[in-house]
Amino acid sequence: MALQGASSSSSSFLSFTDQYRWAYDVFLSFRGEDTRNNFTAHLYDALHRKGINTYIDYDLRRGNEISSALLKAIEESRIAVIIFSQNYASSTWCLDELKKILDCNKTRQQIVLPVFYNIDPSEVRHQKRSFGEAFEKHQHRFNDDMKVRSWKETLKEVANLSGFHLGNRNESEFISEIVEEVSRIVNRIYLNVAKYPVGIESHIQDINLLLSIGMNDIRMIGILGVGGIGKTTIAKAIYNSIAYQFEASCFLANIRENSNREGGLMHLQETLLCEILGDSRNLKVGSVDRGINVIKHRLCSKKILLILDDVDKLVQLENLAGDHDWFGLGSRIIITTRDQNLLTSHEVDSIYKMNELDHDKALQLFSLHAFKREKPIDDYVELTEDAIRYAGGLPLALTVLGSDLKGRSIHQWKSALDKLKRIPNKDIQMILRTSYDGLDDNEKDIFLDIACFFKTKDVDYVIKVLDSCRFFPDDGIQRLMDKCLISVDENEKLWMHDLLQDMGREIVRQESPKEPGKRSRLWFHEDVRSVLEENTVTNKIEGILIDLPERDLICLGSKAFMKMKRLRIFINRNARLSGGPNYLSNELSLLDLGECPLQSLPSNFHGKKLIDFQMRSSHIKELGEGIKNFQNLKFMSSFDCKFLTTIPDISRIPNLEELYLRNCESLIEVHDFVGSHDHLTSLSFFGCSSLKSFPRSLRMRSLESLVVEDCSSLQSFPDIECEMECLRFIKFDQAPIKELPSSIGYLTGLQDIYIKGCKNLMHLPTNILELQHLRNLCVKNFSEIVKLPKEKRCSTPCVMSTEECEISSNEELLLPPPLPALEYLNLCDCVLSKSDFFTAFNFSSTLETLEQSRSDIVILPTSIKRFVGLRCLMLLDCKQLEQILELPPNIEEGQLEEALSGGIIFPGNKIPDWFSHRKEVSNSDSCEIQINGPLCLDQIKGIVLCAVIGPTIGITPGTPPPDISAKIIGNGVERFLRERTIHLMDHVWLEYSIPESFNQEENSLRVEFSCESKIVFFKGCGLHLINKLEENVKVHPSVLPKNVDVEIEDSVASMDGIQVSKRQRDGDDDIL
């Protein structure tokens, strides 16, 4: 392991920031006489059609110097595509252009994609043939050997980059491949790095040397430094500049904080898997230990970039990136941390230690924030020197202090800096406090509340809570953002740096260092416990957060709440309170009692300022009178309140937005008015096993989400009495409702329906198909998906056919064109064998994912080809599935694990090229192939058989399917595999077998294919032994629909899975 420090490069930060303000997506560098009117023109047109902003120089080049406009265009392009052709090197203009591009690659993170058009990469790399001849002429023409040598080095360096080689390929396909790669890069979203990323270029260059992206090993790199030094900023910049070079990438932010939450490490594992594999629905790991195995299994063959940001414990690394072999070759893992010992213990390959900014960079960064220029105004030079001296080169301190002093007079600067001089030891937290001191009282309260209670919380939620406190948060939060004290991330969550949070909490601690009960806010678990149990609370306390290291009992003093008359915020995350409060402050805006055996709300409590009311394990039976005055309440939740029987009339809570009940086992009734509430946006019931009475009707014009899960007594669903266009999401899970009303058609804005485990619900109402905005439909365990009334007719003719039925274009269909916006359809565990689903459902091209796992489907009919937009088809564990007659034209991903009863069958007429032993025959009723040994089957993990079979002949009604057998013979041992299907076209039968029943030393292996009924003939057969070192076996793309490969993986060693999936062609010669 190497420990490397930062270099002191002085390159300008402006080049780095410009990478996010590109004028062009692509700059085309080419030799005009070679390619201007053919390949380059076609490539430009293809890029333009994709909406990719491309710069092309149409002017004929004259003279020896590149124009300033062309140099500017190169600098302002995100990607440079260099088209090397026979005469490229003969142009000094092209060579100078190339040198400029490589400079931008190094200083501006410009992406370079070399294209080798009718020329071999080695000719460019080593200056052979036409390139060699061109350089001989340059050598004679120029006396400047350095210039020529520089061109040669540039050519060699660029030619070594990954790119595209035409070779003998089709030019149109070649252009499409280039455009696809460019589109992937252009469409990638960058992480926000910094407003003024001063001094980070040198860090990026140094870390890139440690990463050595071109090497095909696996590396872990640590970025080490104190808080506020810029580790995360550098990691984001690195991510932006290199992520495109990997199959997948993930930036896991704030690991220290996120892992400390309940289930935090498991959630981080799921986030990692989700971002790398791109599937959020099927990646729940269940436990941290299982998550380790899933990561190792799913990512061990993927080349990924993983950033683990702000790691502070070894266990985090052990569970997220435990070892190098968890990831595929070429992977890079970057870890940011304050703890060098953690990196050493984890045996990372290199550690990059970040130091403070040098004087020049500190001056530049501070000046940009204070003056919006790189140097200070003349009158402020000395004062600026004082400021950066106190900041000590820490980027966060320079940023906050510069922003705080911006726009102030010289007198104000002197006053503020004099104050800094009185802070001992140049403590960074106290430096940051100078920004806090400039806030007004409301802004200070907002800042301290965020530091103590609301970091990472949704900004809109916090605004609502603090607005009830009359802190004017809309203006105040914006002021804090302007002061660089907080920020709002891409998920609309409030964020502040650790140093700023520590600074805010230290301010509160200093209110009464010795007596916690006299502080305004309490969050540290020891202080909270002592104050509540020893009854040392005072009227000064405004907020309490209980967050114990582990769930534990807190014995409340008898008068613990009585003295807290100014209490605004009470949050109990994980403590068991010994009793309910006998008094509650009427200043409360947020009351989360947590696990508290509350019998009833105190009679003195009217809760007119209450915004959020949460209770867990309370003994309350009825809320009734207790909540009648909660006029401003917006969020109400009840967890494990086993005695709660009813949800009362909430007409006197007009502003309620979210009502959430979980595991309220005695809840029987929800008042009818709940179904008429005008402001409710979310209504959720989980595990309310006794719930029988739901509102008889729904007239909720603001409702956006309705969830009913594990409510085992609820048998009816209310009628919908008005148009509810705001409702976007409905979920019913394990609820015995018998039917959905036909009035579901009033839900005109519905986008997502998830229904599963509702065993009494036999079918969906027909008019669900008329929902114009429905994007995701998940229905499971249905015996009849949609009951089709005969009076329904389709106005749009279409043609669909299977081997068993045909529907003419002149016949009327039973259904109108359904669900025009549908993108995802899940029919798992449904009865489909007797359904005319594929023929009757004329889905539009919007459907992208279709899941039919564990269904009873027998044949995937040819009519599925009408699903032209389908990209993903899932058929896991379809044990009755026998045939796949055809696949949609644009399918990219699918799974057929335990799906096919006799291997896998697909349309085709040739043995895949990867088979080591192939044999062609001419319409024979049998076919055999043999491999002579010794074979050493202990080194073989599987045998793949293949036969090309013609259409079944002489078919008449009642004709039984042919019995086609494959007999594997070795040293007298025989095994039989069979396939019984009728086919109307040429098809390929692939079968997988394990050699476990044979002797370890075989002298020969023979396979005989035959058909007793003589109603099929063979066109060829193949045999392939899979060595244990082989990672996978792929079917050649020519034998499957476009863009589809078949892979037989380790997991199918016992024929328990076959995957169909689109794969990245890492091994192709086309990509260098």
mmCIF file of C-alpha atoms in Angstrom, residues 894-900 1046-1049 1051-1052 1055-1061:
data_model
loop_
_atom_site.group_PDB
_atom_site.id
_atom_site.type_symbol
_atom_site.label_atom_id
_atom_site.label_comp_id
_atom_site.label_asym_id
_atom_site.label_seq_id
_atom_site.Cartn_x
_atom_site.Cartn_y
_atom_site.Cartn_z
ATOM 1 C CA GLY A 894 -35.163 -11.577 -19.803
ATOM 2 C CA GLN A 895 -34.984 -14.470 -17.395
ATOM 3 C CA LEU A 896 -36.257 -18.007 -17.888
ATOM 4 C CA GLU A 897 -35.009 -19.635 -14.682
ATOM 5 C CA GLU A 898 -36.620 -23.058 -14.143
ATOM 6 C CA ALA A 899 -38.936 -22.084 -16.961
ATOM 7 C CA LEU A 900 -38.504 -24.569 -19.762
ATOM 8 C CA VAL A 1046 -28.468 -16.540 -24.137
ATOM 9 C CA GLU A 1047 -26.167 -17.217 -21.246
ATOM 10 C CA ILE A 1048 -25.877 -20.443 -19.304
ATOM 11 C CA GLU A 1049 -24.289 -19.463 -16.000
ATOM 12 C CA SER A 1051 -26.174 -21.021 -11.296
ATOM 13 C CA VAL A 1052 -27.653 -23.420 -13.844
ATOM 14 C CA MET A 1055 -30.372 -26.965 -15.127
ATOM 15 C CA ASP A 1056 -32.041 -24.652 -12.647
ATOM 16 C CA GLY A 1057 -31.791 -21.507 -14.709
ATOM 17 C CA ILE A 1058 -31.261 -20.064 -18.144
ATOM 18 C CA GLN A 1059 -30.974 -16.339 -18.659
ATOM 19 C CA VAL A 1060 -31.703 -14.346 -21.765
ATOM 20 C CA SER A 1061 -30.051 -10.963 -21.583
#
